[in-house]
Short mmCIF file of C-alpha atoms and ligand atoms in Angstrom, two decimals:
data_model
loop_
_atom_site.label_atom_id
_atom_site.label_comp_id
_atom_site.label_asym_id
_atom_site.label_seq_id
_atom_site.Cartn_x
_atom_site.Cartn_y
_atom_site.Cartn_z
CA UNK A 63 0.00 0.00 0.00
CA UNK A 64 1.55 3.59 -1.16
CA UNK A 65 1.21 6.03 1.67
CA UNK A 66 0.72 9.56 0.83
CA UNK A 67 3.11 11.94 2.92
CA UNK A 68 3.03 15.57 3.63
CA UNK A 69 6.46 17.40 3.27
CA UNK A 70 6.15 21.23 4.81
CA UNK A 71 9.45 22.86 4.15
CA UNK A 72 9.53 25.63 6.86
CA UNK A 73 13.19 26.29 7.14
CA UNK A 74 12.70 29.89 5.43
CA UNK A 75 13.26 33.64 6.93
CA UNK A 76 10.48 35.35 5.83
CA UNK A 77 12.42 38.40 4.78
CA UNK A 78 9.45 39.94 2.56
CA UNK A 79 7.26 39.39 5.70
CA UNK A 80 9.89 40.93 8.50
CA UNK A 81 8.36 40.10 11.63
CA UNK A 82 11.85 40.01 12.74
CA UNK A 83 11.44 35.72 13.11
CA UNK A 84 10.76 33.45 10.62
CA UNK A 85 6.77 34.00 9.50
CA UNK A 86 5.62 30.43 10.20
CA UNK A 87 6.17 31.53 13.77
CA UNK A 88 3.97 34.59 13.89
CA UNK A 89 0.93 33.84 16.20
CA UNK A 90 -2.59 34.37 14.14
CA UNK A 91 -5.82 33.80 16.13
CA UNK A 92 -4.23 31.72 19.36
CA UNK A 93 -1.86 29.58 16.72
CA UNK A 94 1.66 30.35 14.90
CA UNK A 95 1.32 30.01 11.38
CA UNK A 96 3.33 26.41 10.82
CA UNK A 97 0.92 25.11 13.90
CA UNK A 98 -2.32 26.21 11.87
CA UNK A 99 -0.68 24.37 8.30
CA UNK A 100 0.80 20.91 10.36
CA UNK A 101 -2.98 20.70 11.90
CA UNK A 102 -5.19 21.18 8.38
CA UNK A 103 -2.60 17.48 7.50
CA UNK A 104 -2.37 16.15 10.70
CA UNK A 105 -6.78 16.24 10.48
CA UNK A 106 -6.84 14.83 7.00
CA UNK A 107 -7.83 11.40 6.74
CA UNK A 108 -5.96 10.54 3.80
CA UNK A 109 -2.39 12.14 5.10
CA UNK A 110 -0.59 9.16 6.59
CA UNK A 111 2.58 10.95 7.89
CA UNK A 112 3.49 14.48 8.41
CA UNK A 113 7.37 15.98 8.25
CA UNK A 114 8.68 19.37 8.60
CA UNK A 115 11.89 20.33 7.58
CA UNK A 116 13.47 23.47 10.07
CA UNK A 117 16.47 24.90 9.63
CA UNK A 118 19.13 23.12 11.84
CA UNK A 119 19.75 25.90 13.54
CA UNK A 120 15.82 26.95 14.76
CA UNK A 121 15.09 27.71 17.84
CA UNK A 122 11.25 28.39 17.76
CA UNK A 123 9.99 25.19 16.66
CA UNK A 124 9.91 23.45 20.49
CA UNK A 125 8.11 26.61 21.97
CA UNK A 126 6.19 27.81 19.23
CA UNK A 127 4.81 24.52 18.13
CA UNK A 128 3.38 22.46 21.08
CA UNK A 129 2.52 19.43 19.02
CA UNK A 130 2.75 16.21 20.02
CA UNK A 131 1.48 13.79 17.26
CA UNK A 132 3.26 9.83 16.50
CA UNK A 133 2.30 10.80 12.77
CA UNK A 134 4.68 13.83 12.57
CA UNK A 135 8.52 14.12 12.31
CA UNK A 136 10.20 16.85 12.85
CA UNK A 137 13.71 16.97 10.27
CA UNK A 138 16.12 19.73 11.49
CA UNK A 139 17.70 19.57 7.70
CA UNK A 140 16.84 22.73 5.70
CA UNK A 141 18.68 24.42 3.04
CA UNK A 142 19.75 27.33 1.38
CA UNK A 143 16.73 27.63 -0.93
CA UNK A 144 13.31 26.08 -0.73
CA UNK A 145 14.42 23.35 -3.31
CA UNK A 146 17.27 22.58 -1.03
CA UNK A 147 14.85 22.04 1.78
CA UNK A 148 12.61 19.81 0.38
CA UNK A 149 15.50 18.02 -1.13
CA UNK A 150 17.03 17.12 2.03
CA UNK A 151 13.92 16.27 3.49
CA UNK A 152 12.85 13.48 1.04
CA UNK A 153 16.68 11.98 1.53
CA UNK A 154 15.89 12.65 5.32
CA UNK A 155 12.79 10.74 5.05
CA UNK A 156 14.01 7.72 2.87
CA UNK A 157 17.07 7.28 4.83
CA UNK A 158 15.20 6.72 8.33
CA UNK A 159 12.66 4.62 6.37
CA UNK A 160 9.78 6.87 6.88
CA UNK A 161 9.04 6.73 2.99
CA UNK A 162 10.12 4.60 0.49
CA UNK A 163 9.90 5.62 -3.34
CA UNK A 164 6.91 4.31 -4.33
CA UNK A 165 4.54 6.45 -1.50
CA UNK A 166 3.19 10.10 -2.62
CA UNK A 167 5.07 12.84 -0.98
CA UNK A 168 2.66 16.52 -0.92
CA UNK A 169 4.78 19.40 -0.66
CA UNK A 170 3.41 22.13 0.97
CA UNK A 171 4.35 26.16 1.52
CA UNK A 172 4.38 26.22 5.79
CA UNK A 173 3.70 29.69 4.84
CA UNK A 174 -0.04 28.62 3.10
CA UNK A 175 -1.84 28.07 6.30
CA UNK A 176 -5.55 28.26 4.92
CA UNK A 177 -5.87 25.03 3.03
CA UNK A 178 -9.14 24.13 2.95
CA UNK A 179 -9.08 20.55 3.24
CA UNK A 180 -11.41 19.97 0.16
CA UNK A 181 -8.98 21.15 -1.68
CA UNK A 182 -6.35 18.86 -0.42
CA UNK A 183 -9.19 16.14 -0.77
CA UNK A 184 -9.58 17.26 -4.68
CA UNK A 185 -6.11 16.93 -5.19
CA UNK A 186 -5.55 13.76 -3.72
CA UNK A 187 -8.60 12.33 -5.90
CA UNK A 188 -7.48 13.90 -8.93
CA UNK A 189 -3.68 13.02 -9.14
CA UNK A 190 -4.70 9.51 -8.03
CA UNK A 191 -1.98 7.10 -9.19
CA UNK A 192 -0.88 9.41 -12.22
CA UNK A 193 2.77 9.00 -12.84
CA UNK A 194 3.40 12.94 -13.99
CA UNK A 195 2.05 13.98 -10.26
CA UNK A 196 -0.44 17.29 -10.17
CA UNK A 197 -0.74 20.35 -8.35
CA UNK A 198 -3.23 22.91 -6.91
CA UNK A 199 -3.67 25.68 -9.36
CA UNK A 200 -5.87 28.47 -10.33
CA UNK A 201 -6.41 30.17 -13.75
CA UNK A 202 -5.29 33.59 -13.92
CA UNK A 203 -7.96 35.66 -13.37
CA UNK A 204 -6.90 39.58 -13.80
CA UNK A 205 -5.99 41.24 -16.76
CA UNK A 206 -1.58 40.66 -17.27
CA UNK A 207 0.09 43.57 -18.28
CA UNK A 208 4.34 43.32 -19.34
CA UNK A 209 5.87 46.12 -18.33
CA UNK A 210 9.10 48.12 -20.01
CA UNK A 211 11.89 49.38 -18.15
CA UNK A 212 10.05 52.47 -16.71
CA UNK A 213 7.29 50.29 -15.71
CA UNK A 214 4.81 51.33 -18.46
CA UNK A 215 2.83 49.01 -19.89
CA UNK A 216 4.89 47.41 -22.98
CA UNK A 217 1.96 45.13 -23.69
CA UNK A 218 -1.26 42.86 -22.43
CA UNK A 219 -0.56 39.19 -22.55
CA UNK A 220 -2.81 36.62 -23.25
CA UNK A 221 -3.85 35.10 -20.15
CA UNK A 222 -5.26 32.00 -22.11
CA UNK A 223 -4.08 28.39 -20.59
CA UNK A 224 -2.03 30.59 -17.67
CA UNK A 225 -2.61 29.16 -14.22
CA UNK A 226 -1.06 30.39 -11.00
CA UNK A 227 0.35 27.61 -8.89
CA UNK A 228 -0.12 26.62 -5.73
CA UNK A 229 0.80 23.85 -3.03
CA UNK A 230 0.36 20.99 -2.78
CA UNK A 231 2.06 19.70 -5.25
CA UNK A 232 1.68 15.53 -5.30
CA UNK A 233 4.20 13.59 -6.69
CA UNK A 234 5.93 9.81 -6.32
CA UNK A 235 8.26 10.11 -4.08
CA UNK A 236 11.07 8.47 -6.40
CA UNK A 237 10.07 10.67 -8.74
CA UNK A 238 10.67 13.70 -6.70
CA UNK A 239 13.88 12.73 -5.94
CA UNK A 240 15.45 12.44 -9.21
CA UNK A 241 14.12 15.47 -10.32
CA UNK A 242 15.61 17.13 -7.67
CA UNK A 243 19.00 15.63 -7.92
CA UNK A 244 19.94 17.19 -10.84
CA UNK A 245 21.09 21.32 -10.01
CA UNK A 246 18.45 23.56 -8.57
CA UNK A 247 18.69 26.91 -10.22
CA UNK A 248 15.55 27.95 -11.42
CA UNK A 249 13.92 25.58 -9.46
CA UNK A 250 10.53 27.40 -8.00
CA UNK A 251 8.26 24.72 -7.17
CA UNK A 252 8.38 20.75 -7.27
CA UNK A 253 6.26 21.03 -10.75
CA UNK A 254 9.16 23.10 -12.05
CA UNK A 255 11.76 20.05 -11.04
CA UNK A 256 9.30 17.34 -12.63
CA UNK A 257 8.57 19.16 -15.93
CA UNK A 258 12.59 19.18 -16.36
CA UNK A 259 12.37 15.62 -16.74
CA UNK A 260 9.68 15.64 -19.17
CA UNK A 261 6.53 14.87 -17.10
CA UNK A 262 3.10 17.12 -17.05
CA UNK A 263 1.41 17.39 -13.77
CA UNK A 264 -1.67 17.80 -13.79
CA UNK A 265 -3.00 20.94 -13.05
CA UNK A 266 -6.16 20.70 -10.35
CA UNK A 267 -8.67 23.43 -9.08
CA UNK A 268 -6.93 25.34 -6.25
CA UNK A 269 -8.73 27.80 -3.79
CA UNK A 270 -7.70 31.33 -3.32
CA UNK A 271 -7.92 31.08 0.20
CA UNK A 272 -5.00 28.80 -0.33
CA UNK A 273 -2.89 31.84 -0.57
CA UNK A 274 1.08 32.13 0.69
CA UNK A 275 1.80 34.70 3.73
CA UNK A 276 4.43 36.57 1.82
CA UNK A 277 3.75 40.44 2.29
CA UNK A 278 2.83 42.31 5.81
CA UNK A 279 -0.62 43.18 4.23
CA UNK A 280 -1.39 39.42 3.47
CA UNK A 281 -1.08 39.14 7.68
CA UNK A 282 -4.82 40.85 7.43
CA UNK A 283 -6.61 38.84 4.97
CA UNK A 284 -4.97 35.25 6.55
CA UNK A 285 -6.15 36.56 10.11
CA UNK A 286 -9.85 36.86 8.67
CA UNK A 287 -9.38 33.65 6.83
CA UNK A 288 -8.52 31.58 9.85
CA UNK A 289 -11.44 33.06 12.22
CA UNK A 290 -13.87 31.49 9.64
CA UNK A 291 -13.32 28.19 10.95
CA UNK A 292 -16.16 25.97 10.43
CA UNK A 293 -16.48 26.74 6.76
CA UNK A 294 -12.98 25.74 6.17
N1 CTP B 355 11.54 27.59 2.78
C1 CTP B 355 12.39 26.58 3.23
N2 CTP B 355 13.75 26.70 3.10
C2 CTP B 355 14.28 27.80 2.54
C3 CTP B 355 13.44 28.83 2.06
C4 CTP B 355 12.06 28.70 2.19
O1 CTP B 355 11.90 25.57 3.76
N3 CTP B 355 15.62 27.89 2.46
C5 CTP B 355 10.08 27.47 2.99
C6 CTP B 355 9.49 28.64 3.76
O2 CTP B 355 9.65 28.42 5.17
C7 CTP B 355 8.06 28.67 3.30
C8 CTP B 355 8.11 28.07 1.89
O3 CTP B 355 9.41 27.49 1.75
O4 CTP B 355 7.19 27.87 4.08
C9 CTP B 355 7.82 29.12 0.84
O5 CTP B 355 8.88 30.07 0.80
P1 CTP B 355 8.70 31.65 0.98
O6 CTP B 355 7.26 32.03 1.02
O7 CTP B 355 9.60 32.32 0.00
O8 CTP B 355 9.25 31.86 2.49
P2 CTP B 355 10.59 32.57 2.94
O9 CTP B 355 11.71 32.13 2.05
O10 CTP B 355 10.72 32.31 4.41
O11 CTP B 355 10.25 34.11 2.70
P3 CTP B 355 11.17 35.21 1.97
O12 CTP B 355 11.40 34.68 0.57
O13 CTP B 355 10.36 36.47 1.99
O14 CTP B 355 12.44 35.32 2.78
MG1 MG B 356 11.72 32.63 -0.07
#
């Protein structure tokens, strides 16, 4: 039986967010961020392990995230990038026997605490056993505009077939690591890694509630977002 695994890579900063710690450790309604994203997987039916991957040299995780669950492992092996950290974590996970490479590892932004958990359902459904993985996406909506060098609008692009990704992103865990073996520049998102070997995940219906604490201002609309509990 292929499990399907939950990979949160929370070893960033959170420079753009500067909340002078790492933004998975800002508290919204009673709950840091990374303890609001672990609890939407550790409640899903269908999740059969959890990790995290820190940065070896955190020091908020133990205080800021009083969790205490056998289904989630805590890897202290985070990189330089986001690629690096997810990349160490699926070694991390293989190595202690926690996965092997024929279970489904979901990679999710720590930062993207508002996962409704249909939408991790729908992805889950939808990927299935498809070899090229898929991904939580949503067609781009607004108008795109490229700018010139004095930001002026140089033209409108078409935004026909464009879809803004998302996590989860739902791959075999084999998979996933060859595709992240090979160098990592450019690298944005798993999707990114798996295309590069010639695979096309499938792209499934996202939710914009899914959206990534990035900004100061997104602090507001994730605060609002999380006190709507039950209809999440
Ligand atoms: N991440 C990580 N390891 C890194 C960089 C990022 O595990 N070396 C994680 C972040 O903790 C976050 C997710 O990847 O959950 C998405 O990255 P992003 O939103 O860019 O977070 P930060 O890198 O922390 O933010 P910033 O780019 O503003 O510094
Ligand atoms: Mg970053």
């Amino acid at each position: 039986m292929n499990r399907r695994i939950a990979l949160i890579p929370a070893a960033g900063v959170g420079e753009r967010f500067g909340a002078g710690k790492p933004k998975q450790y800002v508290e919204i309604n009673g709950k840091t961020v990374l303890a609001h994203t672990l609890d939407i997987f550790l409640q899903h039916a269908q999740i059969d392990r959890v990790a995290v991957v820190l940065s070896p040299d955190d020091v908020f995780f133990q205080t800021a995230c009083r969790i205490r669950h056998d289904r989630l492992t805590v890897l202290r092996c985070g990189g330089i990038s986001r690629a690096e950290s997810v990349r160490n974590g699926i070694d991390a996970l293989l190595q202690q026997g926690l996965a092997s490479g024929s279970d489904r590892i979901l990679v999710h932004d720590a930062a993207r605490c508002c996962l409704p958990p249909e939408a991790l359902t729908r992805l889950i459904e939808a990927v299935g056993d498809d070899e090229n993985g898929g991904i939580l996406a949503i067609p781009v909506a607004d108008t795109l505009k490229r700018a010139d060098a004095d930001k002026r609008t140089a033209e409108t692009v078409s935004r026909e077939r464009l879809w803004q990704a998302q996590t989860p992103q739902m791959f075999q865990t084999a998979l996933l690591q060859r595709a992240l073996s090979g160098g990592l520049d450019g690298i944005t998102d798993e999707a990114s890694a798996v295309e590069r070997l010639g695979f096309k995940p499938r792209l499934v219906q996202g939710d914009v509630r899914n959206l990534k604490l990035t900004l100061p201002q997104d602090e507001h609309i994730v605060r609002l977002l999380l006190s709507d509990g039950p209809s999440r």
